[in-house]
């Protein structure tokens, strides 16, 4: 039996600001933005090439904005991913080169923390 993670909730304070950040600055694809009623809005975004999406909105999570930490995304080139972020106004760490991969960290406007990892070459 396969178990697949396909959606991670990201708690945000301002849905429109978060959507603009993830789409216009980070480069995620906007899949859905549905307002069901005044208490429920669902926004789903997907990183390029990913089978797992993120979701945020109004009335969909009890988490406090900024408390989601350590969501890790694998990228083919950490330095190129960092350049993309910086060129689009995102504050990103320098590339941290470790034996188990190269890493870049950044946060969204609410303080939710992300980790990008370039996997090391396989033997």
mmCIF file of N, CA and C in Angstrom:
data_model
loop_
_atom_site.group_PDB
_atom_site.id
_atom_site.type_symbol
_atom_site.label_atom_id
_atom_site.label_comp_id
_atom_site.label_asym_id
_atom_site.label_seq_id
_atom_site.Cartn_x
_atom_site.Cartn_y
_atom_site.Cartn_z
ATOM 1 N N UNK A 1 0.838 -1.173 0.000
ATOM 2 C CA UNK A 1 0.000 0.000 0.000
ATOM 3 C C UNK A 1 0.888 1.243 0.000
ATOM 4 N N UNK A 2 0.675 2.132 -0.955
ATOM 5 C CA UNK A 2 1.412 3.393 -1.022
ATOM 6 C C UNK A 2 0.739 4.451 -0.152
ATOM 7 N N UNK A 3 1.537 5.227 0.533
ATOM 8 C CA UNK A 3 1.055 6.380 1.291
ATOM 9 C C UNK A 3 1.775 7.582 0.724
ATOM 10 N N UNK A 4 1.045 8.542 0.238
ATOM 11 C CA UNK A 4 1.648 9.698 -0.413
ATOM 12 C C UNK A 4 1.198 10.985 0.268
ATOM 13 N N UNK A 5 2.152 11.811 0.607
ATOM 14 C CA UNK A 5 1.822 13.138 1.121
ATOM 15 C C UNK A 5 1.558 14.015 -0.092
ATOM 16 N N UNK A 6 0.375 14.591 -0.157
ATOM 17 C CA UNK A 6 0.004 15.378 -1.320
ATOM 18 C C UNK A 6 -0.410 16.800 -0.996
ATOM 19 N N UNK A 7 -0.596 17.129 0.304
ATOM 20 C CA UNK A 7 -1.028 18.476 0.661
ATOM 21 C C UNK A 7 -0.530 18.827 2.052
ATOM 22 N N UNK A 8 0.110 19.970 2.165
ATOM 23 C CA UNK A 8 0.605 20.459 3.449
ATOM 24 C C UNK A 8 -0.027 21.825 3.691
ATOM 25 N N UNK A 9 -0.611 22.009 4.862
ATOM 26 C CA UNK A 9 -1.230 23.291 5.201
ATOM 27 C C UNK A 9 -0.184 24.256 5.749
ATOM 28 N N UNK A 10 -0.237 25.474 5.269
ATOM 29 C CA UNK A 10 0.679 26.530 5.681
ATOM 30 C C UNK A 10 -0.171 27.631 6.333
ATOM 31 N N UNK A 11 0.025 27.904 7.612
ATOM 32 C CA UNK A 11 -0.800 28.912 8.272
ATOM 33 C C UNK A 11 -0.319 30.335 7.957
ATOM 34 N N UNK A 12 -1.227 31.143 7.420
ATOM 35 C CA UNK A 12 -0.874 32.513 7.038
ATOM 36 C C UNK A 12 -1.891 33.499 7.606
ATOM 37 N N UNK A 13 -1.464 34.733 7.772
ATOM 38 C CA UNK A 13 -2.338 35.787 8.295
ATOM 39 C C UNK A 13 -3.091 36.509 7.181
ATOM 40 N N UNK A 14 -2.453 36.668 6.028
ATOM 41 C CA UNK A 14 -3.041 37.413 4.917
ATOM 42 C C UNK A 14 -2.978 36.520 3.674
ATOM 43 N N UNK A 15 -4.111 36.001 3.267
ATOM 44 C CA UNK A 15 -4.171 35.026 2.175
ATOM 45 C C UNK A 15 -3.665 35.618 0.866
ATOM 46 N N UNK A 16 -4.086 36.836 0.531
ATOM 47 C CA UNK A 16 -3.656 37.447 -0.731
ATOM 48 C C UNK A 16 -2.156 37.722 -0.742
ATOM 49 N N UNK A 17 -1.612 38.181 0.377
ATOM 50 C CA UNK A 17 -0.168 38.425 0.473
ATOM 51 C C UNK A 17 0.593 37.113 0.311
ATOM 52 N N UNK A 18 0.133 36.061 0.979
ATOM 53 C CA UNK A 18 0.794 34.757 0.888
ATOM 54 C C UNK A 18 0.733 34.212 -0.532
ATOM 55 N N UNK A 19 -0.420 34.320 -1.175
ATOM 56 C CA UNK A 19 -0.550 33.826 -2.545
ATOM 57 C C UNK A 19 0.403 34.570 -3.472
ATOM 58 N N UNK A 20 0.468 35.890 -3.356
ATOM 59 C CA UNK A 20 1.383 36.679 -4.190
ATOM 60 C C UNK A 20 2.831 36.267 -3.930
ATOM 61 N N UNK A 21 3.208 36.054 -2.674
ATOM 62 C CA UNK A 21 4.572 35.649 -2.332
ATOM 63 C C UNK A 21 4.922 34.315 -2.983
ATOM 64 N N UNK A 22 4.086 33.311 -2.760
ATOM 65 C CA UNK A 22 4.405 31.971 -3.258
ATOM 66 C C UNK A 22 4.329 31.868 -4.780
ATOM 67 N N UNK A 23 3.417 32.589 -5.405
ATOM 68 C CA UNK A 23 3.284 32.519 -6.862
ATOM 69 C C UNK A 23 4.273 33.455 -7.548
ATOM 70 N N UNK A 24 4.259 34.736 -7.189
ATOM 71 C CA UNK A 24 5.054 35.738 -7.899
ATOM 72 C C UNK A 24 6.527 35.744 -7.511
ATOM 73 N N UNK A 25 6.846 35.387 -6.288
ATOM 74 C CA UNK A 25 8.235 35.445 -5.850
ATOM 75 C C UNK A 25 8.909 34.068 -5.824
ATOM 76 N N UNK A 26 8.232 33.081 -5.246
ATOM 77 C CA UNK A 26 8.843 31.757 -5.138
ATOM 78 C C UNK A 26 8.673 30.968 -6.438
ATOM 79 N N UNK A 27 7.540 31.133 -7.121
ATOM 80 C CA UNK A 27 7.345 30.469 -8.404
ATOM 81 C C UNK A 27 6.420 29.274 -8.389
ATOM 82 N N UNK A 28 5.605 29.123 -7.335
ATOM 83 C CA UNK A 28 4.647 28.026 -7.285
ATOM 84 C C UNK A 28 3.520 28.288 -8.285
ATOM 85 N N UNK A 29 2.886 27.207 -8.744
ATOM 86 C CA UNK A 29 1.750 27.288 -9.659
ATOM 87 C C UNK A 29 0.455 27.422 -8.847
ATOM 88 N N UNK A 30 -0.406 28.362 -9.231
ATOM 89 C CA UNK A 30 -1.698 28.535 -8.563
ATOM 90 C C UNK A 30 -2.694 27.528 -9.128
ATOM 91 N N UNK A 31 -3.079 26.543 -8.318
ATOM 92 C CA UNK A 31 -4.007 25.496 -8.743
ATOM 93 C C UNK A 31 -5.464 25.879 -8.515
ATOM 94 N N UNK A 32 -5.753 26.327 -7.303
ATOM 95 C CA UNK A 32 -7.135 26.651 -6.918
ATOM 96 C C UNK A 32 -7.147 27.867 -6.012
ATOM 97 N N UNK A 33 -8.199 28.650 -6.125
ATOM 98 C CA UNK A 33 -8.486 29.739 -5.189
ATOM 99 C C UNK A 33 -10.004 29.861 -5.143
ATOM 100 N N UNK A 34 -10.583 29.185 -4.172
ATOM 101 C CA UNK A 34 -12.038 29.125 -4.074
ATOM 102 C C UNK A 34 -12.520 29.732 -2.760
ATOM 103 N N UNK A 35 -13.426 30.687 -2.868
ATOM 104 C CA UNK A 35 -14.098 31.222 -1.696
ATOM 105 C C UNK A 35 -15.451 30.538 -1.620
ATOM 106 N N UNK A 36 -15.623 29.711 -0.608
ATOM 107 C CA UNK A 36 -16.857 28.960 -0.441
ATOM 108 C C UNK A 36 -17.921 29.841 0.211
ATOM 109 N N UNK A 37 -17.501 30.566 1.245
ATOM 110 C CA UNK A 37 -18.357 31.526 1.929
ATOM 111 C C UNK A 37 -17.447 32.480 2.695
ATOM 112 N N UNK A 38 -18.001 33.373 3.486
ATOM 113 C CA UNK A 38 -17.181 34.377 4.176
ATOM 114 C C UNK A 38 -16.245 33.770 5.215
ATOM 115 N N UNK A 39 -16.485 32.526 5.626
ATOM 116 C CA UNK A 39 -15.619 31.871 6.611
ATOM 117 C C UNK A 39 -14.673 30.841 6.001
ATOM 118 N N UNK A 40 -14.789 30.594 4.697
ATOM 119 C CA UNK A 40 -13.978 29.537 4.101
ATOM 120 C C UNK A 40 -13.455 29.920 2.715
ATOM 121 N N UNK A 41 -12.137 30.048 2.629
ATOM 122 C CA UNK A 41 -11.446 30.255 1.351
ATOM 123 C C UNK A 41 -10.302 29.263 1.295
ATOM 124 N N UNK A 42 -10.171 28.574 0.164
ATOM 125 C CA UNK A 42 -9.166 27.531 -0.002
ATOM 126 C C UNK A 42 -8.273 27.883 -1.186
ATOM 127 N N UNK A 43 -6.973 28.045 -0.918
ATOM 128 C CA UNK A 43 -5.979 28.323 -1.949
ATOM 129 C C UNK A 43 -5.006 27.146 -1.969
ATOM 130 N N UNK A 44 -4.806 26.568 -3.145
ATOM 131 C CA UNK A 44 -3.858 25.466 -3.299
ATOM 132 C C UNK A 44 -2.822 25.847 -4.344
ATOM 133 N N UNK A 45 -1.545 25.675 -3.996
ATOM 134 C CA UNK A 45 -0.424 26.000 -4.871
ATOM 135 C C UNK A 45 0.515 24.800 -4.929
ATOM 136 N N UNK A 46 1.200 24.629 -6.068
ATOM 137 C CA UNK A 46 2.111 23.499 -6.219
ATOM 138 C C UNK A 46 3.470 23.977 -6.711
ATOM 139 N N UNK A 47 4.545 23.547 -6.037
ATOM 140 C CA UNK A 47 5.881 23.852 -6.546
ATOM 141 C C UNK A 47 6.076 23.199 -7.914
ATOM 142 N N UNK A 48 6.848 23.831 -8.804
ATOM 143 C CA UNK A 48 7.077 23.240 -10.128
ATOM 144 C C UNK A 48 7.628 21.816 -10.005
ATOM 145 N N UNK A 49 6.995 20.879 -10.695
ATOM 146 C CA UNK A 49 7.467 19.500 -10.711
ATOM 147 C C UNK A 49 7.100 18.666 -9.505
ATOM 148 N N UNK A 50 6.376 19.220 -8.553
ATOM 149 C CA UNK A 50 6.071 18.502 -7.316
ATOM 150 C C UNK A 50 4.746 17.760 -7.397
ATOM 151 N N UNK A 51 4.669 16.620 -6.714
ATOM 152 C CA UNK A 51 3.410 15.894 -6.563
ATOM 153 C C UNK A 51 2.680 16.340 -5.301
ATOM 154 N N UNK A 52 3.359 17.123 -4.462
ATOM 155 C CA UNK A 52 2.780 17.605 -3.208
ATOM 156 C C UNK A 52 2.526 19.106 -3.320
ATOM 157 N N UNK A 53 1.353 19.524 -2.893
ATOM 158 C CA UNK A 53 0.972 20.933 -2.935
ATOM 159 C C UNK A 53 0.910 21.507 -1.529
ATOM 160 N N UNK A 54 0.762 22.822 -1.449
ATOM 161 C CA UNK A 54 0.495 23.490 -0.184
ATOM 162 C C UNK A 54 -0.888 24.116 -0.276
ATOM 163 N N UNK A 55 -1.490 24.341 0.883
ATOM 164 C CA UNK A 55 -2.799 24.990 0.933
ATOM 165 C C UNK A 55 -2.823 25.947 2.106
ATOM 166 N N UNK A 56 -3.529 27.035 1.914
ATOM 167 C CA UNK A 56 -3.791 27.990 2.982
ATOM 168 C C UNK A 56 -5.073 28.710 2.630
ATOM 169 N N UNK A 57 -5.522 29.509 3.533
ATOM 170 C CA UNK A 57 -6.750 30.242 3.273
ATOM 171 C C UNK A 57 -7.387 30.714 4.547
ATOM 172 N N UNK A 58 -8.689 30.812 4.512
ATOM 173 C CA UNK A 58 -9.483 31.238 5.654
ATOM 174 C C UNK A 58 -10.314 30.054 6.119
ATOM 175 N N UNK A 59 -10.227 29.735 7.405
ATOM 176 C CA UNK A 59 -11.054 28.673 7.965
ATOM 177 C C UNK A 59 -10.601 27.269 7.644
ATOM 178 N N UNK A 60 -9.319 27.062 7.296
ATOM 179 C CA UNK A 60 -8.895 25.697 6.947
ATOM 180 C C UNK A 60 -7.857 25.106 7.892
ATOM 181 N N UNK A 61 -7.278 25.901 8.794
ATOM 182 C CA UNK A 61 -6.322 25.354 9.754
ATOM 183 C C UNK A 61 -6.396 26.131 11.063
ATOM 184 N N UNK A 62 -6.101 25.433 12.144
ATOM 185 C CA UNK A 62 -6.075 26.052 13.471
ATOM 186 C C UNK A 62 -4.671 26.524 13.854
ATOM 187 N N UNK A 63 -3.678 26.224 13.005
ATOM 188 C CA UNK A 63 -2.299 26.612 13.309
ATOM 189 C C UNK A 63 -2.163 28.137 13.292
ATOM 190 N N UNK A 64 -1.284 28.642 14.137
ATOM 191 C CA UNK A 64 -0.988 30.070 14.183
ATOM 192 C C UNK A 64 -0.096 30.429 13.000
ATOM 193 N N UNK A 65 -0.388 31.538 12.302
ATOM 194 C CA UNK A 65 0.477 31.952 11.187
ATOM 195 C C UNK A 65 1.949 31.996 11.603
ATOM 196 N N UNK A 66 2.785 31.442 10.742
ATOM 197 C CA UNK A 66 4.222 31.453 10.982
ATOM 198 C C UNK A 66 4.751 30.260 11.752
ATOM 199 N N UNK A 67 3.901 29.316 12.132
ATOM 200 C CA UNK A 67 4.368 28.199 12.960
ATOM 201 C C UNK A 67 4.760 26.945 12.174
ATOM 202 N N UNK A 68 4.525 26.933 10.875
ATOM 203 C CA UNK A 68 4.932 25.768 10.068
ATOM 204 C C UNK A 68 6.421 25.928 9.739
ATOM 205 N N UNK A 69 7.230 25.039 10.247
ATOM 206 C CA UNK A 69 8.674 25.138 10.072
ATOM 207 C C UNK A 69 9.232 23.847 9.495
ATOM 208 N N UNK A 70 10.219 23.990 8.616
ATOM 209 C CA UNK A 70 10.963 22.830 8.159
ATOM 210 C C UNK A 70 10.362 22.056 7.011
ATOM 211 N N UNK A 71 9.448 22.643 6.256
ATOM 212 C CA UNK A 71 8.988 21.954 5.051
ATOM 213 C C UNK A 71 10.172 21.943 4.086
ATOM 214 N N UNK A 72 10.538 20.765 3.630
ATOM 215 C CA UNK A 72 11.731 20.632 2.799
ATOM 216 C C UNK A 72 11.353 20.301 1.362
ATOM 217 N N UNK A 73 11.979 21.016 0.434
ATOM 218 C CA UNK A 73 11.733 20.845 -0.985
ATOM 219 C C UNK A 73 13.054 20.468 -1.651
ATOM 220 N N UNK A 74 13.057 19.410 -2.428
ATOM 221 C CA UNK A 74 14.265 19.002 -3.145
ATOM 222 C C UNK A 74 14.314 19.756 -4.469
ATOM 223 N N UNK A 75 15.465 20.346 -4.749
ATOM 224 C CA UNK A 75 15.688 21.105 -5.983
ATOM 225 C C UNK A 75 16.915 20.526 -6.697
ATOM 226 N N UNK A 76 16.983 20.667 -8.014
ATOM 227 C CA UNK A 76 18.140 20.112 -8.725
ATOM 228 C C UNK A 76 19.418 20.908 -8.502
ATOM 229 N N UNK A 77 19.294 22.208 -8.182
ATOM 230 C CA UNK A 77 20.467 23.077 -8.051
ATOM 231 C C UNK A 77 20.171 24.126 -6.986
ATOM 232 N N UNK A 78 20.757 23.964 -5.813
ATOM 233 C CA UNK A 78 20.489 24.874 -4.690
ATOM 234 C C UNK A 78 20.921 26.299 -4.998
ATOM 235 N N UNK A 79 22.055 26.469 -5.648
ATOM 236 C CA UNK A 79 22.540 27.819 -5.967
ATOM 237 C C UNK A 79 21.602 28.518 -6.952
ATOM 238 N N UNK A 80 21.118 27.785 -7.947
ATOM 239 C CA UNK A 80 20.185 28.368 -8.919
ATOM 240 C C UNK A 80 18.860 28.705 -8.248
ATOM 241 N N UNK A 81 18.387 27.838 -7.366
ATOM 242 C CA UNK A 81 17.144 28.109 -6.644
ATOM 243 C C UNK A 81 17.298 29.348 -5.770
ATOM 244 N N UNK A 82 18.442 29.471 -5.108
ATOM 245 C CA UNK A 82 18.700 30.654 -4.290
ATOM 246 C C UNK A 82 18.714 31.911 -5.155
ATOM 247 N N UNK A 83 19.384 31.857 -6.287
ATOM 248 C CA UNK A 83 19.418 33.021 -7.198
ATOM 249 C C UNK A 83 18.008 33.434 -7.600
ATOM 250 N N UNK A 84 17.175 32.447 -7.941
ATOM 251 C CA UNK A 84 15.788 32.740 -8.309
ATOM 252 C C UNK A 84 15.073 33.471 -7.175
ATOM 253 N N UNK A 85 15.209 32.956 -5.963
ATOM 254 C CA UNK A 85 14.545 33.592 -4.823
ATOM 255 C C UNK A 85 15.028 35.020 -4.624
ATOM 256 N N UNK A 86 16.329 35.204 -4.591
ATOM 257 C CA UNK A 86 16.898 36.532 -4.355
ATOM 258 C C UNK A 86 16.496 37.500 -5.469
ATOM 259 N N UNK A 87 16.535 37.041 -6.707
ATOM 260 C CA UNK A 87 16.136 37.889 -7.835
ATOM 261 C C UNK A 87 14.668 38.298 -7.763
ATOM 262 N N UNK A 88 13.872 37.525 -7.029
ATOM 263 C CA UNK A 88 12.451 37.840 -6.877
ATOM 264 C C UNK A 88 12.134 38.436 -5.504
ATOM 265 N N UNK A 89 13.155 38.951 -4.842
ATOM 266 C CA UNK A 89 12.958 39.699 -3.602
ATOM 267 C C UNK A 89 12.788 38.878 -2.343
ATOM 268 N N UNK A 90 13.152 37.600 -2.379
ATOM 269 C CA UNK A 90 13.040 36.744 -1.200
ATOM 270 C C UNK A 90 14.388 36.709 -0.492
ATOM 271 N N UNK A 91 14.384 36.941 0.820
ATOM 272 C CA UNK A 91 15.614 36.811 1.590
ATOM 273 C C UNK A 91 15.888 35.324 1.801
ATOM 274 N N UNK A 92 17.009 34.869 1.293
ATOM 275 C CA UNK A 92 17.371 33.458 1.393
ATOM 276 C C UNK A 92 18.771 33.339 1.956
ATOM 277 N N UNK A 93 19.010 32.258 2.677
ATOM 278 C CA UNK A 93 20.345 32.017 3.237
ATOM 279 C C UNK A 93 21.339 31.745 2.115
ATOM 280 N N UNK A 94 22.591 31.808 2.464
ATOM 281 C CA UNK A 94 23.629 31.343 1.553
ATOM 282 C C UNK A 94 23.487 29.830 1.417
ATOM 283 N N UNK A 95 24.093 29.252 0.414
ATOM 284 C CA UNK A 95 24.058 27.796 0.244
ATOM 285 C C UNK A 95 24.947 27.165 1.307
ATOM 286 N N UNK A 96 24.381 26.251 2.061
ATOM 287 C CA UNK A 96 25.103 25.508 3.095
ATOM 288 C C UNK A 96 25.456 24.146 2.507
ATOM 289 N N UNK A 97 26.725 23.935 2.216
ATOM 290 C CA UNK A 97 27.197 22.722 1.558
ATOM 291 C C UNK A 97 27.603 21.686 2.610
ATOM 292 N N UNK A 98 26.845 20.589 2.666
ATOM 293 C CA UNK A 98 27.095 19.506 3.616
ATOM 294 C C UNK A 98 27.312 18.206 2.836
ATOM 295 N N UNK A 99 27.924 17.196 3.459
ATOM 296 C CA UNK A 99 28.120 15.924 2.756
ATOM 297 C C UNK A 99 26.804 15.286 2.290
ATOM 298 N N UNK A 100 25.699 15.585 2.951
ATOM 299 C CA UNK A 100 24.401 14.981 2.628
ATOM 300 C C UNK A 100 23.528 15.885 1.767
ATOM 301 N N UNK A 101 24.118 16.985 1.272
ATOM 302 C CA UNK A 101 23.386 17.854 0.356
ATOM 303 C C UNK A 101 23.723 19.312 0.543
ATOM 304 N N UNK A 102 23.199 20.127 -0.351
ATOM 305 C CA UNK A 102 23.347 21.578 -0.266
ATOM 306 C C UNK A 102 21.994 22.153 0.109
ATOM 307 N N UNK A 103 21.995 23.115 1.038
ATOM 308 C CA UNK A 103 20.756 23.606 1.611
ATOM 309 C C UNK A 103 20.652 25.122 1.529
ATOM 310 N N UNK A 104 19.431 25.595 1.309
ATOM 311 C CA UNK A 104 19.100 27.021 1.341
ATOM 312 C C UNK A 104 17.822 27.140 2.159
ATOM 313 N N UNK A 105 17.760 28.119 3.041
ATOM 314 C CA UNK A 105 16.547 28.335 3.822
ATOM 315 C C UNK A 105 15.967 29.706 3.521
ATOM 316 N N UNK A 106 14.653 29.794 3.669
ATOM 317 C CA UNK A 106 13.964 31.079 3.550
ATOM 318 C C UNK A 106 12.652 30.992 4.310
ATOM 319 N N UNK A 107 12.049 32.135 4.548
ATOM 320 C CA UNK A 107 10.761 32.199 5.236
ATOM 321 C C UNK A 107 9.777 33.009 4.420
ATOM 322 N N UNK A 108 8.496 32.702 4.591
ATOM 323 C CA UNK A 108 7.465 33.500 3.935
ATOM 324 C C UNK A 108 7.188 34.752 4.783
ATOM 325 N N UNK A 109 6.326 35.642 4.339
ATOM 326 C CA UNK A 109 6.076 36.872 5.092
ATOM 327 C C UNK A 109 5.550 36.659 6.515
ATOM 328 N N UNK A 110 4.961 35.487 6.798
ATOM 329 C CA UNK A 110 4.471 35.204 8.148
ATOM 330 C C UNK A 110 5.520 34.548 9.032
ATOM 331 N N UNK A 111 6.640 34.117 8.447
ATOM 332 C CA UNK A 111 7.678 33.440 9.214
ATOM 333 C C UNK A 111 7.666 31.927 9.099
ATOM 334 N N UNK A 112 6.805 31.360 8.247
ATOM 335 C CA UNK A 112 6.853 29.916 7.997
ATOM 336 C C UNK A 112 8.181 29.598 7.318
ATOM 337 N N UNK A 113 8.904 28.602 7.843
ATOM 338 C CA UNK A 113 10.258 28.323 7.377
ATOM 339 C C UNK A 113 10.342 27.185 6.389
ATOM 340 N N UNK A 114 11.121 27.399 5.338
ATOM 341 C CA UNK A 114 11.307 26.436 4.259
ATOM 342 C C UNK A 114 12.775 26.061 4.129
ATOM 343 N N UNK A 115 13.030 24.833 3.685
ATOM 344 C CA UNK A 115 14.380 24.348 3.420
ATOM 345 C C UNK A 115 14.409 23.806 1.993
ATOM 346 N N UNK A 116 15.347 24.279 1.204
ATOM 347 C CA UNK A 116 15.586 23.707 -0.116
ATOM 348 C C UNK A 116 16.806 22.811 -0.007
ATOM 349 N N UNK A 117 16.752 21.631 -0.601
ATOM 350 C CA UNK A 117 17.877 20.704 -0.566
ATOM 351 C C UNK A 117 18.218 20.234 -1.972
ATOM 352 N N UNK A 118 19.480 20.357 -2.308
ATOM 353 C CA UNK A 118 20.030 19.714 -3.502
ATOM 354 C C UNK A 118 20.671 18.429 -3.015
ATOM 355 N N UNK A 119 20.193 17.310 -3.493
ATOM 356 C CA UNK A 119 20.734 16.022 -3.067
ATOM 357 C C UNK A 119 22.153 15.842 -3.584
ATOM 358 N N UNK A 120 22.997 15.132 -2.830
ATOM 359 C CA UNK A 120 24.355 14.884 -3.321
ATOM 360 C C UNK A 120 24.314 13.865 -4.453
ATOM 361 N N UNK A 121 25.365 13.816 -5.272
ATOM 362 C CA UNK A 121 25.422 12.810 -6.329
ATOM 363 C C UNK A 121 25.360 11.411 -5.727
ATOM 364 N N UNK A 122 24.671 10.541 -6.403
ATOM 365 C CA UNK A 122 24.566 9.149 -5.928
ATOM 366 C C UNK A 122 25.756 8.364 -6.481
ATOM 367 N N UNK A 123 26.325 7.479 -5.633
ATOM 368 C CA UNK A 123 27.483 6.685 -6.100
ATOM 369 C C UNK A 123 27.111 5.708 -7.192
#
